[in-house]
Amino acid sequence: MDKMIFTVLNGMQVTERRQANTFNELANVNTIGFKSSFDAAIISKDLSSPDTYDARAFPGLTAQNVVDLEPGPMMRTNHDLDLYISDKGLFAVQANDGSEAYTRRGDLKITANGVLTTGAGDLVLGEGGPITLPPASKIEIAPNGVISAVITGEGDVVVEEVDRLKLVNAEGQIIQIREDGLYQTVTKQPLPLDAEITVTRGSLEGSSANAVDVMVQMIKDSREYEMQVKVVKNAKEMATASASMIRLDS
């Protein structure tokens, strides 16, 4: 009986985590570059002590929050600093803790100090670290990530190459989501710049979360949780009935 209860309770935990992830997806159906990220599995462990047989097996929950990097829909904006990244590429950014992290969010901004950031405020990394742009009349970003500043002087136009976006390839990598919403490799090691990854200027990647699919998943999760609660109630009734039979026998 206790094995069934522990199994059902663990299933309820899985459902609760999936519900939390589903609610998060619903809240981000309009977020630029948002990706789904949930991967849970149930494992079985044995309770044992020295010189004895295994007495009980209990289920345990593991969750990796693996990010699904399948490209989302392309949205045309015609804004020079909006970038859509190809394949399973990622923009390298500097997280608040100073470490290198990654994002699919390509709505770039220039601060008053000339620092290049994402729309979420994360510092965008180039080949030499965070990118700082000089005063310019126009900023151009080539498909390979090279950033050029168009400087207009006294009748002259000078195009100066400033830096190159660090674009990495996550193909074949296990990418996890961090608590701050950025991405990292499962080993937390930085990825090298990949020349094969390109960007499309004037476009953004839409959210991979679909409102209809999320609503359907919410209904499925709710029904699954209700079924698990019913199993717990049935187990309690069976335990009560068994206890009554034992009392009658005695």
C-alpha positions as semicolon CSV with decimal commas, in nm:
position;residue;x (nm);y (nm);z (nm)
1;M;0,000;0,000;0,000
2;D;0,277;0,244;0,094
3;K;0,450;0,176;-0,239
4;M;0,138;0,279;-0,428
5;I;0,101;0,598;-0,222
6;F;0,462;0,701;-0,278
7;T;0,433;0,629;-0,651
8;V;0,114;0,835;-0,684
9;L;0,253;1,123;-0,479
10;N;0,561;1,131;-0,701
11;G;0,335;1,139;-1,006
12;M;0,153;1,435;-0,850
13;Q;0,487;1,612;-0,810
14;V;0,564;1,554;-1,179
15;T;0,224;1,692;-1,275
16;E;0,269;1,998;-1,052
17;R;0,606;2,074;-1,211
18;R;0,460;2,032;-1,557
19;Q;0,174;2,264;-1,463
20;A;0,420;2,529;-1,345
21;N;0,608;2,498;-1,672
22;T;0,280;2,520;-1,868
23;F;0,181;2,838;-1,683
24;N;0,524;2,981;-1,763
25;E;0,475;2,904;-2,132
26;L;0,132;3,069;-2,129
27;A;0,284;3,383;-1,979
28;N;0,548;3,392;-2,256
29;V;0,344;3,329;-2,572
30;N;0,440;3,680;-2,688
31;T;0,798;3,687;-2,556
32;I;1,069;3,732;-2,819
33;G;1,280;3,419;-2,865
34;F;1,106;3,225;-2,587
35;K;1,173;2,851;-2,583
36;S;1,000;2,564;-2,407
37;S;1,215;2,394;-2,146
38;F;1,100;2,095;-1,944
39;D;1,227;1,742;-1,913
40;A;1,139;1,529;-1,611
41;A;1,194;1,161;-1,544
42;I;1,110;0,921;-1,264
43;I;1,383;0,697;-1,127
44;S;1,356;0,412;-0,877
45;K;1,584;0,374;-0,577
46;D;1,612;0,100;-0,315
47;L;1,608;0,159;0,059
48;S;1,867;-0,072;0,210
49;S;2,093;-0,115;0,509
50;P;2,416;-0,316;0,558
51;D;2,381;-0,696;0,574
52;T;2,010;-0,688;0,487
53;Y;1,795;-0,729;0,181
54;D;1,643;-0,429;0,003
55;A;1,327;-0,348;0,197
56;R;1,154;-0,084;-0,011
57;A;1,179;0,078;-0,351
58;F;1,075;0,441;-0,377
59;P;1,043;0,668;-0,681
60;G;1,248;0,984;-0,722
61;L;1,205;1,279;-0,956
62;T;1,479;1,427;-1,171
63;A;1,430;1,741;-1,381
64;Q;1,683;1,889;-1,623
65;N;1,492;2,182;-1,778
66;V;1,634;2,103;-2,120
67;V;1,565;2,377;-2,374
68;D;1,399;2,290;-2,705
69;L;1,593;2,503;-2,956
70;E;1,385;2,432;-3,264
71;P;1,364;2,767;-3,454
72;G;1,048;2,967;-3,396
73;P;0,852;3,180;-3,644
74;M;1,027;3,473;-3,813
75;M;0,864;3,813;-3,765
76;R;0,964;4,101;-3,992
77;T;1,024;4,431;-3,811
78;N;1,256;4,617;-4,055
79;H;1,451;4,747;-3,755
80;D;1,828;4,739;-3,808
81;L;1,905;4,606;-3,460
82;D;1,648;4,326;-3,467
83;L;1,815;3,994;-3,550
84;Y;1,682;3,648;-3,625
85;I;1,945;3,380;-3,562
86;S;1,971;3,073;-3,783
87;D;1,935;2,702;-3,701
88;K;2,016;2,628;-3,337
89;G;2,240;2,927;-3,293
90;L;2,259;3,136;-2,976
91;F;2,368;3,490;-2,892
92;A;2,637;3,501;-2,624
93;V;2,560;3,745;-2,343
94;Q;2,705;3,832;-2,005
95;A;2,482;3,734;-1,713
96;N;2,449;3,941;-1,397
97;D;2,694;3,709;-1,219
98;G;2,958;3,785;-1,486
99;S;2,945;3,443;-1,649
100;E;2,883;3,375;-2,017
101;A;2,529;3,270;-2,095
102;Y;2,315;3,244;-2,407
103;T;1,984;3,358;-2,548
104;R;1,778;3,346;-2,867
105;R;1,650;3,696;-2,804
106;G;1,768;3,922;-3,084
107;D;1,599;4,255;-3,007
108;L;1,921;4,450;-2,952
109;K;1,940;4,793;-2,791
110;I;2,210;5,058;-2,750
111;T;2,233;5,224;-2,410
112;A;2,317;5,593;-2,356
113;N;2,678;5,485;-2,299
114;G;2,693;5,299;-2,629
115;V;2,676;4,950;-2,475
116;L;2,495;4,686;-2,681
117;T;2,234;4,489;-2,486
118;T;1,938;4,263;-2,550
119;G;1,586;4,385;-2,492
120;A;1,607;4,223;-2,147
121;G;1,915;4,431;-2,061
122;D;2,180;4,159;-2,087
123;L;2,521;4,267;-2,220
124;V;2,582;4,129;-2,569
125;L;2,925;3,967;-2,611
126;G;3,160;4,002;-2,904
127;E;3,497;3,846;-2,972
128;G;3,655;4,062;-2,701
129;G;3,380;4,072;-2,440
130;P;3,087;4,314;-2,399
131;I;3,038;4,531;-2,707
132;T;3,064;4,910;-2,681
133;L;2,977;5,110;-2,993
134;P;3,124;5,448;-3,089
135;P;2,901;5,747;-3,169
136;A;2,774;5,682;-3,521
137;S;2,498;5,790;-3,755
138;K;2,410;5,426;-3,825
139;I;2,498;5,078;-3,700
140;E;2,501;4,790;-3,947
141;I;2,520;4,420;-3,865
142;A;2,624;4,177;-4,137
143;P;2,484;3,822;-4,165
144;N;2,806;3,682;-4,015
145;G;2,764;3,903;-3,707
146;V;3,023;4,169;-3,796
147;I;2,916;4,508;-3,655
148;S;3,007;4,822;-3,848
149;A;2,959;5,184;-3,747
150;V;2,880;5,436;-4,020
151;I;3,037;5,765;-3,913
152;T;2,944;6,077;-4,105
153;G;3,195;6,361;-4,091
154;E;3,239;6,681;-4,292
155;G;3,117;6,548;-4,622
156;D;3,286;6,213;-4,564
157;V;3,131;5,879;-4,473
158;V;3,355;5,635;-4,286
159;V;3,255;5,273;-4,221
160;E;3,440;5,136;-3,921
161;E;3,431;4,769;-3,819
162;V;3,370;4,764;-3,444
163;D;3,337;4,402;-3,335
164;R;3,171;4,074;-3,419
165;L;2,882;3,916;-3,233
166;K;2,971;3,593;-3,063
167;L;2,731;3,352;-3,229
168;V;2,754;2,992;-3,106
169;N;2,605;2,667;-3,230
170;A;2,409;2,456;-2,981
171;E;2,357;2,166;-3,223
172;G;2,427;1,842;-3,035
173;Q;2,455;2,025;-2,701
174;I;2,232;1,986;-2,396
175;I;2,117;2,336;-2,317
176;Q;1,948;2,415;-1,987
177;I;1,760;2,721;-1,874
178;R;1,898;2,918;-1,580
179;E;1,702;3,083;-1,301
180;D;1,749;3,421;-1,471
181;G;1,593;3,292;-1,795
182;L;1,921;3,271;-1,988
183;Y;2,069;2,947;-2,121
184;Q;2,381;2,750;-2,037
185;T;2,537;2,419;-2,135
186;V;2,484;2,126;-1,901
187;T;2,857;2,144;-1,819
188;K;2,836;2,525;-1,771
189;Q;3,131;2,560;-2,010
190;P;3,128;2,835;-2,278
191;L;3,078;2,741;-2,642
192;P;3,314;2,857;-2,921
193;L;3,215;3,106;-3,187
194;D;3,070;2,930;-3,492
195;A;3,114;3,094;-3,834
196;E;2,830;2,884;-3,979
197;I;2,568;3,059;-3,765
198;T;2,421;3,367;-3,931
199;V;2,167;3,636;-3,849
200;T;1,892;3,800;-4,053
201;R;1,865;4,172;-3,994
202;G;1,525;4,336;-3,955
203;S;1,356;4,025;-3,814
204;L;1,287;3,866;-3,477
205;E;1,209;3,514;-3,363
206;G;0,865;3,469;-3,214
207;S;0,785;3,257;-2,910
208;S;0,778;2,880;-2,960
209;A;0,485;2,857;-2,716
210;N;0,148;2,824;-2,887
211;A;-0,147;2,954;-2,686
212;V;-0,387;2,682;-2,805
213;D;-0,140;2,398;-2,735
214;V;-0,065;2,543;-2,391
215;M;-0,433;2,563;-2,300
216;V;-0,487;2,201;-2,409
217;Q;-0,188;2,093;-2,197
218;M;-0,331;2,281;-1,898
219;I;-0,658;2,086;-1,928
220;K;-0,470;1,754;-1,958
221;D;-0,255;1,834;-1,653
222;S;-0,563;1,929;-1,449
223;R;-0,743;1,605;-1,534
224;E;-0,433;1,397;-1,465
225;Y;-0,394;1,559;-1,123
226;E;-0,760;1,489;-1,041
227;M;-0,714;1,121;-1,131
228;Q;-0,409;1,098;-0,905
229;V;-0,603;1,251;-0,615
230;K;-0,877;0,990;-0,668
231;V;-0,619;0,711;-0,651
232;V;-0,497;0,845;-0,314
233;K;-0,855;0,854;-0,185
234;N;-0,915;0,496;-0,304
235;A;-0,594;0,383;-0,133
236;K;-0,713;0,543;0,191
237;E;-1,049;0,364;0,165
238;M;-0,875;0,032;0,099
239;A;-0,646;0,082;0,398
240;T;-0,944;0,168;0,620
241;A;-1,135;-0,139;0,502
242;S;-0,832;-0,363;0,564
243;A;-0,791;-0,225;0,915
244;S;-1,159;-0,293;0,988
245;M;-1,126;-0,655;0,873
246;I;-0,824;-0,705;1,099
247;R;-1,020;-0,573;1,398
248;L;-1,311;-0,808;1,321
249;D;-1,078;-1,108;1,304
250;S;-0,928;-1,028;1,641
